[in-house]
mmCIF file of C-alpha atoms and ligand atoms in Angstrom:
data_model
loop_
_atom_site.group_PDB
_atom_site.id
_atom_site.type_symbol
_atom_site.label_atom_id
_atom_site.label_comp_id
_atom_site.label_asym_id
_atom_site.label_seq_id
_atom_site.Cartn_x
_atom_site.Cartn_y
_atom_site.Cartn_z
ATOM 1 C CA MET W 1 130.936 180.477 27.059
ATOM 2 C CA HIS W 2 131.458 182.765 24.138
ATOM 3 C CA CYS W 3 134.758 184.359 23.212
ATOM 4 C CA THR W 4 134.550 188.004 24.321
ATOM 5 C CA ASN W 5 136.601 189.012 21.326
ATOM 6 C CA CYS W 6 134.925 187.273 18.383
ATOM 7 C CA SER W 7 131.757 185.657 19.939
ATOM 8 C CA GLU W 8 132.875 182.148 18.958
ATOM 9 C CA HIS W 9 131.417 179.416 21.305
ATOM 10 C CA ILE W 10 134.355 178.132 23.296
ATOM 11 C CA SER W 11 135.010 175.877 26.312
ATOM 12 C CA ASP W 12 134.586 177.489 29.755
ATOM 13 C CA LEU W 13 138.151 176.367 30.495
ATOM 14 C CA ALA W 14 139.669 177.723 27.308
ATOM 15 C CA GLU W 15 142.694 179.847 28.052
ATOM 16 C CA ILE W 16 142.796 181.162 24.489
ATOM 17 C CA CYS W 17 140.024 181.266 21.857
ATOM 18 C CA PRO W 18 140.869 178.750 19.122
ATOM 19 C CA LYS W 19 139.278 180.975 16.455
ATOM 20 C CA CYS W 20 140.866 184.382 17.100
ATOM 21 C CA GLY W 21 143.719 183.476 19.517
ATOM 22 C CA VAL W 22 142.789 186.076 22.056
ATOM 23 C CA ARG W 23 142.394 185.332 25.757
ATOM 24 C CA PRO W 24 138.839 185.638 27.071
ATOM 25 C CA TYR W 25 138.098 188.882 28.895
ATOM 26 C CA VAL W 26 141.136 190.708 27.439
ATOM 27 C CA THR W 27 138.734 192.399 25.063
ATOM 28 C CA LYS W 28 135.027 193.064 25.658
ATOM 29 C CA ASN W 29 133.350 193.073 22.242
ATOM 30 C CA PHE W 30 130.819 190.285 22.964
ATOM 31 C CA CYS W 31 128.926 188.918 26.007
ATOM 32 C CA HIS W 32 130.638 185.803 27.343
ATOM 33 C CA SER W 33 127.247 184.316 28.187
ATOM 34 C CA CYS W 34 125.102 184.737 25.108
ATOM 35 C CA GLY W 35 127.634 186.022 22.535
ATOM 36 C CA SER W 36 125.689 189.135 21.603
ATOM 37 C CA SER W 37 127.621 192.303 20.774
ATOM 38 C CA VAL W 38 128.360 194.567 23.731
ATOM 39 C CA ASN W 39 130.081 197.872 24.321
ATOM 40 C CA SER W 40 133.273 197.731 26.417
ATOM 41 C CA ASN W 41 131.755 200.342 28.776
ATOM 42 C CA GLN W 42 128.740 198.222 29.528
ATOM 43 C CA ALA W 43 128.611 196.571 32.904
ATOM 44 C CA MET W 44 125.775 194.226 31.994
ATOM 45 C CA CYS W 45 124.628 192.477 28.849
ATOM 46 C CA ILE W 46 121.379 193.930 27.512
ATOM 47 C CA SER W 47 120.359 190.695 25.768
ATOM 48 C CA CYS W 48 120.706 188.215 28.636
ATOM 49 C CA GLY W 49 121.260 190.341 31.735
ATOM 50 C CA THR W 50 124.570 188.751 32.606
ATOM 51 C CA GLN W 51 127.031 190.786 34.545
ATOM 52 C CA LEU W 52 129.940 191.369 32.132
ATOM 53 C CA LYS W 53 133.434 190.794 33.417
ATOM 54 C CA GLU W 54 135.864 193.653 33.412
ATOM 55 C CA ILE W 55 138.619 193.692 30.826
ATOM 56 C CA LYS W 56 141.530 191.739 32.244
ATOM 57 C CA LYS W 57 144.700 193.678 32.558
ATOM 58 C CA THR W 58 147.428 191.642 31.055
ATOM 59 C CA GLN W 59 149.925 192.961 33.585
ATOM 60 C CA THR W 60 149.070 194.363 36.966
ATOM 61 C CA VAL W 61 152.515 195.675 37.775
ATOM 62 C CA ASP W 62 154.508 197.611 35.232
ATOM 63 C CA SER W 63 157.473 195.274 35.175
ATOM 64 C CA THR W 64 159.682 197.659 33.218
ATOM 65 C CA ASN W 65 159.447 200.622 35.602
ATOM 66 C CA PRO W 66 162.923 200.851 37.160
ATOM 67 C CA ALA W 67 161.652 202.902 40.141
ATOM 68 C CA ILE W 68 158.923 200.360 41.032
ATOM 69 C CA MET W 69 161.200 197.414 40.550
ATOM 70 C CA GLY W 70 163.910 198.985 42.679
ATOM 71 C CA LEU W 71 161.434 199.718 45.413
ATOM 72 C CA LEU W 72 160.086 196.161 45.349
ATOM 73 C CA SER W 73 163.630 194.781 45.579
ATOM 74 C CA PHE W 74 164.209 197.124 48.568
ATOM 75 C CA LEU W 75 161.192 195.678 50.323
ATOM 76 C CA LEU W 76 162.189 192.106 49.603
ATOM 77 C CA VAL W 77 165.466 191.034 47.998
ATOM 78 C CA GLY W 78 164.804 189.480 44.566
ATOM 79 C CA LEU W 79 161.145 190.486 44.363
ATOM 80 C CA GLY W 80 161.631 192.882 41.459
ATOM 81 C CA GLN W 81 163.696 190.298 39.631
ATOM 82 C CA MET W 82 160.989 187.632 40.139
ATOM 83 C CA LEU W 83 158.277 189.958 38.671
ATOM 84 C CA MET W 84 160.430 190.705 35.695
ATOM 85 C CA GLY W 85 160.564 186.982 34.807
ATOM 86 C CA GLN W 86 163.874 186.150 36.565
ATOM 87 C CA VAL W 87 162.073 183.875 38.988
ATOM 88 C CA SER W 88 164.849 181.393 39.838
ATOM 89 C CA LYS W 89 167.362 184.207 40.110
ATOM 90 C CA GLY W 90 165.054 186.191 42.423
ATOM 91 C CA ILE W 91 164.412 183.194 44.644
ATOM 92 C CA VAL W 92 168.143 182.356 44.905
ATOM 93 C CA MET W 93 168.898 186.008 45.719
ATOM 94 C CA LEU W 94 166.246 185.912 48.452
ATOM 95 C CA ILE W 95 167.527 182.632 49.949
ATOM 96 C CA VAL W 96 171.154 183.756 49.835
ATOM 97 C CA SER W 97 170.291 187.071 51.488
ATOM 98 C CA ILE W 98 168.322 185.288 54.237
ATOM 99 C CA VAL W 99 171.143 182.859 54.889
ATOM 100 C CA LEU W 100 173.772 185.590 54.919
ATOM 101 C CA ALA W 101 171.606 187.743 57.233
ATOM 102 C CA PHE W 102 171.255 184.809 59.555
ATOM 103 C CA LEU W 103 174.994 184.221 59.637
ATOM 104 C CA THR W 104 175.889 187.901 60.021
ATOM 105 C CA PHE W 105 173.058 188.888 62.354
ATOM 106 C CA GLY W 106 171.499 191.044 59.661
ATOM 107 C CA LEU W 107 174.611 192.991 58.756
ATOM 108 C CA SER W 108 174.792 191.416 55.255
ATOM 109 C CA SER W 109 171.538 193.176 54.325
ATOM 110 C CA LEU W 110 173.620 196.368 54.095
ATOM 111 C CA ILE W 111 175.267 194.726 51.090
ATOM 112 C CA THR W 112 172.605 192.421 49.639
ATOM 113 C CA THR W 113 169.746 194.947 49.665
ATOM 114 C CA PRO W 114 171.601 197.657 47.606
ATOM 115 C CA ILE W 115 172.808 194.955 45.195
ATOM 116 C CA SER W 116 169.188 193.699 44.796
ATOM 117 C CA ILE W 117 167.947 197.309 44.198
ATOM 118 C CA ILE W 118 170.688 198.252 41.726
ATOM 119 C CA ASP W 119 170.281 194.952 39.861
ATOM 120 C CA ALA W 120 166.458 195.379 39.654
ATOM 121 C CA VAL W 121 166.780 198.968 38.391
ATOM 122 C CA LEU W 122 169.359 198.105 35.740
ATOM 123 C CA ILE W 123 167.473 194.993 34.527
ATOM 124 C CA ALA W 124 164.190 197.038 34.319
ATOM 125 C CA LYS W 125 166.056 199.671 32.288
ATOM 126 C CA LYS W 126 167.230 197.037 29.875
ATOM 127 C CA LYS W 127 163.748 195.631 29.556
ATOM 128 C CA GLN W 128 162.346 199.171 29.029
ATOM 129 C CA GLN W 129 164.705 199.596 26.078
ATOM 130 C CA GLY W 130 163.439 196.281 24.654
ATOM 131 C CA THR W 131 166.661 194.427 25.336
ATOM 132 C CA GLN W 132 166.275 190.688 25.853
ATOM 133 C CA VAL W 133 167.320 189.795 29.406
ATOM 134 C CA GLY W 134 168.376 186.223 30.248
ATOM 135 C CA GLU W 135 166.956 184.562 33.358
ATOM 136 C CA TRP W 136 170.388 184.654 35.147
ATOM 137 C CA GLU W 137 171.588 187.976 33.757
ATOM 138 C CA PHE W 138 172.844 190.424 36.410
ATOM 139 C CA PHE W 139 173.018 194.256 36.101
HETATM 140 ZN ZN1 ZN T 1 137.642 184.482 19.640
HETATM 141 ZN ZN1 ZN T 2 124.479 188.209 27.067
#
């Protein structure tokens, strides 16, 4: 395939173009099939007729939106944290909340869910301000 950013011929499996350092399909300047110049609005390459892939969104969820992260952590304890890069912390929070809920017949969720929400909101706010957040940092 060709790099969609600089038209360099690259491996089909290449995660990043060795020439320009951009991930394929993040930009849409060239056809991935024949390497001819295309417009980012084009759905199909005029030169070879290949269906052009849509520009890949680097992030599907806005992981710095405190409202969204709080909501996700309300739906599932630790989910917001996991999406913000605190994967181990989010998983541990989820496991602990499930174990506690099992032991207390669900009563513990009255405590673990608000903690999860508040933590997700505060961590998202820190990220929004550009503060570096450690994997195990709380609140
Ligand atoms: Zn390139
Ligand atoms: Zn083409």
